[in-house]
Amino acid sequence: MFFRRLALLIVLSLVFLILLNTTPIHAQEITPTLTETPTITPTATPDFMVVTLTLFLDANSLTLYVHPSALPASLATLSFQVAQGSTNQTYRLEEYSGFLGMPFHALPTPICFRLVRSGTSSPVPGVCQGLRLMLVQPVANADVFWFDPLTGEARLVMVYVDSTFTGICQTTLAGCELEVRIPLQPTPTPTPSLSPTSSEETLTATPTNSSSATQMTASYPCEGTINGTPGVQLNQVKAIPTRNAPPRPAVQGGATVRIENRQANEGILWYQISYSNNVGWIPAQYMTPLASCPA
C-alpha cells in the first residue's frame, strides 16, 4: 500500500514538472514612450540694417557722427541736399578729396566726418573728441552749402539714403539725430546647371501662362499728373516738404511730371517731383499718381 502511494506521488510530481516546463511564460509588455520632436520656427532675416547718425551744424562746420553699429555701416548712398535758388544741390561725402579711399560701402564705426570752413576753428562735438577715426576736410567759403554767407542764415539740410528722404536738419550745436535704414545686399543663390543624361536628350521648354506671369512691383520714380486747369500755373511747389519752405517755379495744371519720392510732414503728404528741369515738393492734394506708383 505504501509503495502504491509513493508511486502515485512520483507520477504526479513528474506530471507537474512536465506542465511547468511546457507552460509559456509571457514577458511583460513594454510600451514605448513617444518623444515629441521640437518644431524649429525659422527666423526671418531682415533685408536692411539700421544705422544711427547725428549731424552737427554751425556757421563754419558740418560734422557727421556715425554711431557704433554691429556691422560695418554702408553709407555709399548717403547724400545731403539743400535748396539753392530754384534747384536742389546734392553733396556726397565720398566726393571730397579728404575722404577719398574710405570704404564707404563698409565703414568702421564709430567715425566722424567734418567739413570745416577754411581759416576757421569750429569746436569739435563732444562725441568726436578723442575718437580714433575723425576725418577733416577744409572747404572754401563758396562750398559751405549748409549756411548762406550772404544772408547769414542757416539752410535746411535734407538727408537722403539710396535716394530715399530720411530727414531734415538745420544749424544746431545740440545735434540732429537720424535713424537710417541701409539695404543689405542679398546673398546670391547659385543656379543649378542642367546636364543631359545622354547626348540625345533634349530639354523642352514648358510654355508659361501669361495670366500667371509676375507683375512688376510699383516703385519710385514713377509718373503723375498735376491736378488743376490744364495750362494754368500752379504755385504750390516748395523747396522742401514744409509749408514755410521757399517756393519753386510754378508747375502747369494737367502736366505729367516725374514723381521721385513721397514724405509725410506737418500732417501733410508731400510728393517730390521733377518738372521742366526743376525739383520740388508738392502736397498730395495737387497730385494724381499713375498706376505705376506705389499705393
Tab-separated table of C-alpha atoms in Angstrom:
chain	number	residue	atom	x	y	z
A	1	MET	CA	0.000	0.000	0.000
A	2	PHE	CA	2.801	2.356	0.875
A	3	PHE	CA	4.589	1.691	-2.374
A	4	ARG	CA	1.435	2.425	-4.393
A	5	ARG	CA	1.053	5.804	-2.760
A	6	LEU	CA	4.759	6.544	-3.291
A	7	ALA	CA	4.466	5.604	-6.979
A	8	LEU	CA	1.372	7.812	-7.372
A	9	LEU	CA	3.170	10.705	-5.738
A	10	ILE	CA	6.138	10.258	-8.089
A	11	VAL	CA	3.829	10.199	-11.131
A	12	LEU	CA	2.006	13.363	-10.002
A	13	SER	CA	5.354	15.089	-9.434
A	14	LEU	CA	6.528	14.181	-12.944
A	15	VAL	CA	3.281	15.452	-14.472
A	16	PHE	CA	3.634	18.734	-12.545
A	17	LEU	CA	7.225	19.163	-13.777
A	18	ILE	CA	6.197	18.488	-17.383
A	19	LEU	CA	3.376	21.028	-17.181
A	20	LEU	CA	5.690	23.578	-15.556
A	21	ASN	CA	8.272	23.293	-18.333
A	22	THR	CA	5.774	23.451	-21.209
A	23	THR	CA	3.651	26.396	-19.993
A	24	PRO	CA	4.818	29.570	-21.834
A	25	ILE	CA	5.948	32.480	-19.710
A	26	HIS	CA	4.567	35.734	-21.049
A	27	ALA	CA	7.107	38.508	-20.942
A	28	GLN	CA	5.966	41.829	-19.611
A	29	GLU	CA	4.842	44.014	-22.454
A	30	ILE	CA	6.828	47.263	-22.691
A	31	THR	CA	5.003	50.218	-24.199
A	32	PRO	CA	7.459	52.594	-25.884
A	33	THR	CA	7.267	56.272	-24.874
A	34	LEU	CA	6.947	58.705	-27.767
A	35	THR	CA	9.367	61.635	-27.565
A	36	GLU	CA	7.960	64.839	-29.003
A	37	THR	CA	10.181	66.371	-31.692
A	38	PRO	CA	10.582	70.134	-31.161
A	39	THR	CA	9.435	72.339	-34.019
A	40	ILE	CA	12.008	74.883	-35.149
A	41	THR	CA	10.469	78.110	-36.397
A	42	PRO	CA	12.737	79.845	-38.913
A	43	THR	CA	13.651	83.432	-38.050
A	44	ALA	CA	13.107	85.954	-40.803
A	45	THR	CA	16.322	87.655	-41.923
A	46	PRO	CA	15.935	91.433	-42.259
A	47	ASP	CA	16.861	92.952	-45.611
A	48	PHE	CA	18.189	96.139	-44.043
A	49	MET	CA	20.268	97.388	-41.128
A	50	VAL	CA	19.540	100.461	-39.010
A	51	VAL	CA	22.375	102.979	-38.615
A	52	THR	CA	22.103	105.961	-36.264
A	53	LEU	CA	23.615	109.260	-37.435
A	54	THR	CA	23.978	112.602	-35.672
A	55	LEU	CA	24.507	115.750	-37.727
A	56	PHE	CA	26.088	118.808	-36.057
A	57	LEU	CA	25.830	122.098	-37.949
A	58	ASP	CA	27.105	125.606	-37.266
A	59	ALA	CA	28.140	128.555	-39.401
A	60	ASN	CA	31.608	127.129	-40.069
A	61	SER	CA	31.333	123.348	-39.901
A	62	LEU	CA	29.271	120.279	-40.699
A	63	THR	CA	30.044	117.164	-38.655
A	64	LEU	CA	28.557	113.730	-39.265
A	65	TYR	CA	28.896	111.255	-36.405
A	66	VAL	CA	28.178	107.607	-37.256
A	67	HIS	CA	27.192	105.753	-34.099
A	68	PRO	CA	28.655	102.310	-33.303
A	69	SER	CA	26.887	99.525	-35.185
A	70	ALA	CA	27.053	95.739	-35.100
A	71	LEU	CA	28.016	95.595	-38.768
A	72	PRO	CA	30.145	97.961	-40.863
A	73	ALA	CA	27.963	100.884	-41.970
A	74	SER	CA	27.324	101.224	-45.692
A	75	LEU	CA	26.957	104.944	-46.428
A	76	ALA	CA	27.885	104.905	-50.093
A	77	THR	CA	24.404	106.173	-50.982
A	78	LEU	CA	24.261	108.886	-48.294
A	79	SER	CA	23.834	112.420	-49.638
A	80	PHE	CA	22.859	115.901	-48.465
A	81	GLN	CA	20.534	118.198	-50.403
A	82	VAL	CA	19.967	121.924	-49.881
A	83	ALA	CA	17.721	124.360	-51.706
A	84	GLN	CA	19.794	126.893	-53.634
A	85	GLY	CA	17.882	129.129	-55.971
A	86	SER	CA	15.334	127.167	-57.944
A	87	THR	CA	17.048	123.798	-57.651
A	88	ASN	CA	18.263	121.341	-55.034
A	89	GLN	CA	22.008	120.789	-54.896
A	90	THR	CA	23.319	117.366	-53.865
A	91	TYR	CA	26.532	116.752	-51.913
A	92	ARG	CA	28.137	113.392	-51.130
A	93	LEU	CA	30.900	112.847	-48.574
A	94	GLU	CA	32.780	110.357	-50.719
A	95	GLU	CA	33.339	113.068	-53.373
A	96	TYR	CA	35.586	115.157	-51.098
A	97	SER	CA	39.319	114.641	-51.601
A	98	GLY	CA	39.956	114.356	-47.851
A	99	PHE	CA	37.691	111.300	-47.677
A	100	LEU	CA	38.938	109.504	-50.790
A	101	GLY	CA	39.881	105.902	-50.182
A	102	MET	CA	37.469	105.463	-47.286
A	103	PRO	CA	35.445	102.222	-47.606
A	104	PHE	CA	32.013	103.897	-47.699
A	105	HIS	CA	30.412	100.530	-48.512
A	106	ALA	CA	31.679	99.130	-45.193
A	107	LEU	CA	32.726	101.910	-42.809
A	108	PRO	CA	34.158	101.008	-39.401
A	109	THR	CA	32.229	102.648	-36.585
A	110	PRO	CA	32.147	104.905	-34.663
A	111	ILE	CA	33.534	107.520	-37.046
A	112	CYS	CA	33.264	111.299	-37.573
A	113	PHE	CA	33.421	113.244	-40.841
A	114	ARG	CA	33.925	117.026	-40.649
A	115	LEU	CA	33.625	119.739	-43.296
A	116	VAL	CA	35.215	122.929	-41.907
A	117	ARG	CA	35.292	126.374	-43.499
A	118	SER	CA	38.909	127.183	-44.361
A	119	GLY	CA	40.606	129.584	-41.950
A	120	THR	CA	38.189	128.952	-39.083
A	121	SER	CA	38.360	126.869	-35.934
A	122	SER	CA	34.986	125.365	-35.180
A	123	PRO	CA	34.528	123.421	-31.900
A	124	VAL	CA	34.603	119.642	-32.245
A	125	PRO	CA	31.410	117.923	-30.975
A	126	GLY	CA	31.942	116.027	-27.745
A	127	VAL	CA	31.177	112.608	-29.265
A	128	CYS	CA	34.038	113.119	-31.748
A	129	GLN	CA	36.633	114.305	-29.262
A	130	GLY	CA	39.281	111.653	-28.713
A	131	LEU	CA	37.698	109.434	-31.367
A	132	ARG	CA	40.250	107.333	-33.233
A	133	LEU	CA	38.503	107.818	-36.577
A	134	MET	CA	37.855	111.505	-37.315
A	135	LEU	CA	38.456	112.887	-40.808
A	136	VAL	CA	38.507	116.630	-41.551
A	137	GLN	CA	38.054	118.293	-44.944
A	138	PRO	CA	38.631	122.090	-45.255
A	139	VAL	CA	36.192	123.756	-47.680
A	140	ALA	CA	36.143	127.191	-49.300
A	141	ASN	CA	33.514	129.786	-48.427
A	142	ALA	CA	31.648	129.093	-51.655
A	143	ASP	CA	31.399	125.386	-50.740
A	144	VAL	CA	29.793	125.885	-47.318
A	145	PHE	CA	26.455	124.612	-48.606
A	146	TRP	CA	24.746	124.306	-45.192
A	147	PHE	CA	24.997	128.044	-44.407
A	148	ASP	CA	24.252	131.092	-46.559
A	149	PRO	CA	27.085	133.624	-46.006
A	150	LEU	CA	25.228	136.384	-47.869
A	151	THR	CA	22.111	136.347	-45.702
A	152	GLY	CA	23.778	134.938	-42.583
A	153	GLU	CA	21.053	132.323	-42.348
A	154	ALA	CA	21.269	128.575	-41.976
A	155	ARG	CA	19.949	126.407	-44.742
A	156	LEU	CA	17.773	123.354	-44.237
A	157	VAL	CA	19.804	120.234	-44.982
A	158	MET	CA	17.852	117.255	-46.303
A	159	VAL	CA	19.415	113.830	-45.746
A	160	TYR	CA	18.917	111.062	-48.310
A	161	VAL	CA	19.982	107.419	-48.296
A	162	ASP	CA	19.658	105.453	-51.505
A	163	SER	CA	17.550	108.327	-52.967
A	164	THR	CA	15.107	107.942	-50.042
A	165	PHE	CA	14.311	111.042	-47.992
A	166	THR	CA	15.376	110.418	-44.382
A	167	GLY	CA	15.044	113.706	-42.528
A	168	ILE	CA	15.770	117.423	-42.304
A	169	CYS	CA	18.392	119.144	-40.138
A	170	GLN	CA	19.238	122.792	-39.536
A	171	THR	CA	22.026	124.620	-37.738
A	172	THR	CA	22.171	123.169	-34.230
A	173	LEU	CA	25.039	122.591	-31.822
A	174	ALA	CA	22.925	120.041	-29.941
A	175	GLY	CA	22.955	117.703	-32.931
A	176	CYS	CA	20.251	116.320	-35.184
A	177	GLU	CA	19.877	112.553	-34.716
A	178	LEU	CA	18.551	110.376	-37.530
A	179	GLU	CA	17.998	106.648	-37.946
A	180	VAL	CA	18.542	105.432	-41.475
A	181	ARG	CA	17.808	102.048	-43.000
A	182	ILE	CA	20.640	100.711	-45.097
A	183	PRO	CA	19.611	97.960	-47.558
A	184	LEU	CA	21.625	94.763	-47.151
A	185	GLN	CA	22.973	93.005	-50.188
A	186	PRO	CA	21.100	89.695	-50.638
A	187	THR	CA	23.136	86.513	-50.647
A	188	PRO	CA	23.171	85.190	-54.209
A	189	THR	CA	21.556	81.798	-54.703
A	190	PRO	CA	23.510	79.548	-57.052
A	191	THR	CA	21.595	78.489	-60.131
A	192	PRO	CA	21.854	74.731	-60.743
A	193	SER	CA	23.031	73.717	-64.186
A	194	LEU	CA	21.092	71.047	-66.084
A	195	SER	CA	23.266	68.280	-67.511
A	196	PRO	CA	21.554	65.960	-70.027
A	197	THR	CA	21.841	62.260	-69.183
A	198	SER	CA	22.671	61.420	-72.769
A	199	SER	CA	23.755	63.218	-75.911
A	200	GLU	CA	20.336	62.580	-77.442
A	201	GLU	CA	18.310	64.086	-74.562
A	202	THR	CA	16.589	67.360	-75.447
A	203	LEU	CA	15.246	69.907	-72.979
A	204	THR	CA	11.765	71.087	-73.951
A	205	ALA	CA	10.624	74.468	-72.664
A	206	THR	CA	7.252	74.462	-70.920
A	207	PRO	CA	5.027	77.356	-72.052
A	208	THR	CA	4.073	79.778	-69.276
A	209	ASN	CA	0.552	81.018	-68.920
A	210	SER	CA	0.699	84.776	-69.431
A	211	SER	CA	-2.030	85.315	-66.842
A	212	SER	CA	0.207	83.906	-64.092
A	213	ALA	CA	3.261	85.969	-65.013
A	214	THR	CA	4.739	88.005	-62.179
A	215	GLN	CA	3.653	91.612	-62.302
A	216	MET	CA	6.190	94.401	-61.879
A	217	THR	CA	6.202	95.987	-58.429
A	218	ALA	CA	5.208	99.630	-58.302
A	219	SER	CA	8.074	101.835	-57.134
A	220	TYR	CA	9.634	105.280	-57.389
A	221	PRO	CA	10.404	107.046	-59.637
A	222	CYS	CA	7.076	106.965	-61.457
A	223	GLU	CA	4.777	109.434	-63.200
A	224	GLY	CA	1.841	111.509	-62.070
A	225	THR	CA	-0.476	114.281	-63.252
A	226	ILE	CA	-0.796	117.730	-61.697
A	227	ASN	CA	-4.362	118.455	-60.574
A	228	GLY	CA	-5.729	121.725	-61.880
A	229	THR	CA	-6.864	123.512	-65.006
A	230	PRO	CA	-4.660	122.488	-67.950
A	231	GLY	CA	-2.155	125.203	-68.833
A	232	VAL	CA	-2.824	127.284	-65.680
A	233	GLN	CA	0.220	127.914	-63.465
A	234	LEU	CA	0.050	126.313	-60.015
A	235	ASN	CA	2.241	127.915	-57.337
A	236	GLN	CA	2.236	125.100	-54.780
A	237	VAL	CA	5.709	123.596	-55.213
A	238	LYS	CA	8.134	124.017	-52.288
A	239	ALA	CA	11.893	123.560	-51.909
A	240	ILE	CA	11.408	121.064	-49.069
A	241	PRO	CA	8.314	119.283	-47.688
A	242	THR	CA	7.138	122.017	-45.325
A	243	ARG	CA	4.588	124.855	-45.597
A	244	ASN	CA	7.050	127.690	-44.952
A	245	ALA	CA	9.752	126.451	-47.323
A	246	PRO	CA	10.982	128.667	-50.186
A	247	PRO	CA	8.848	128.316	-53.336
A	248	ARG	CA	9.873	126.544	-56.510
A	249	PRO	CA	8.896	127.598	-60.042
A	250	ALA	CA	5.218	127.066	-60.802
A	251	VAL	CA	4.023	123.893	-62.473
A	252	GLN	CA	1.190	123.739	-65.003
A	253	GLY	CA	-2.099	122.057	-64.229
A	254	GLY	CA	-2.625	118.858	-66.205
A	255	ALA	CA	1.126	118.409	-66.719
A	256	THR	CA	2.679	114.951	-66.442
A	257	VAL	CA	5.649	115.016	-64.068
A	258	ARG	CA	8.111	112.531	-62.661
A	259	ILE	CA	7.498	111.572	-59.007
A	260	GLU	CA	10.794	110.892	-57.229
A	261	ASN	CA	9.550	110.119	-53.723
A	262	ARG	CA	6.955	110.947	-51.077
A	263	GLN	CA	7.181	112.075	-47.459
A	264	ALA	CA	4.692	112.886	-44.705
A	265	ASN	CA	5.475	116.089	-42.784
A	266	GLU	CA	3.384	118.513	-40.720
A	267	GLY	CA	0.348	116.269	-41.197
A	268	ILE	CA	0.619	116.605	-44.992
A	269	LEU	CA	1.667	114.018	-47.542
A	270	TRP	CA	4.155	115.544	-49.984
A	271	TYR	CA	5.397	114.290	-53.366
A	272	GLN	CA	8.865	115.155	-54.637
A	273	ILE	CA	8.544	115.903	-58.355
A	274	SER	CA	10.837	116.656	-61.282
A	275	TYR	CA	9.442	119.023	-63.930
A	276	SER	CA	10.962	121.350	-66.545
A	277	ASN	CA	14.497	120.931	-65.115
A	278	ASN	CA	13.209	121.741	-61.609
A	279	VAL	CA	12.856	119.631	-58.465
A	280	GLY	CA	10.473	120.385	-55.602
A	281	TRP	CA	7.802	119.114	-53.227
A	282	ILE	CA	4.045	119.450	-53.747
A	283	PRO	CA	1.162	118.486	-51.409
A	284	ALA	CA	-0.637	115.295	-52.370
A	285	GLN	CA	-3.916	117.147	-52.975
A	286	TYR	CA	-2.419	118.652	-56.130
A	287	MET	CA	-1.073	115.354	-57.481
A	288	THR	CA	-2.631	112.260	-59.047
A	289	PRO	CA	-0.046	109.424	-59.176
A	290	LEU	CA	-0.388	106.973	-62.049
A	291	ALA	CA	-0.827	103.228	-61.618
A	292	SER	CA	2.942	102.672	-61.795
A	293	CYS	CA	3.373	104.499	-58.441
A	294	PRO	CA	3.225	102.775	-55.031
A	295	ALA	CA	-0.209	102.857	-53.426
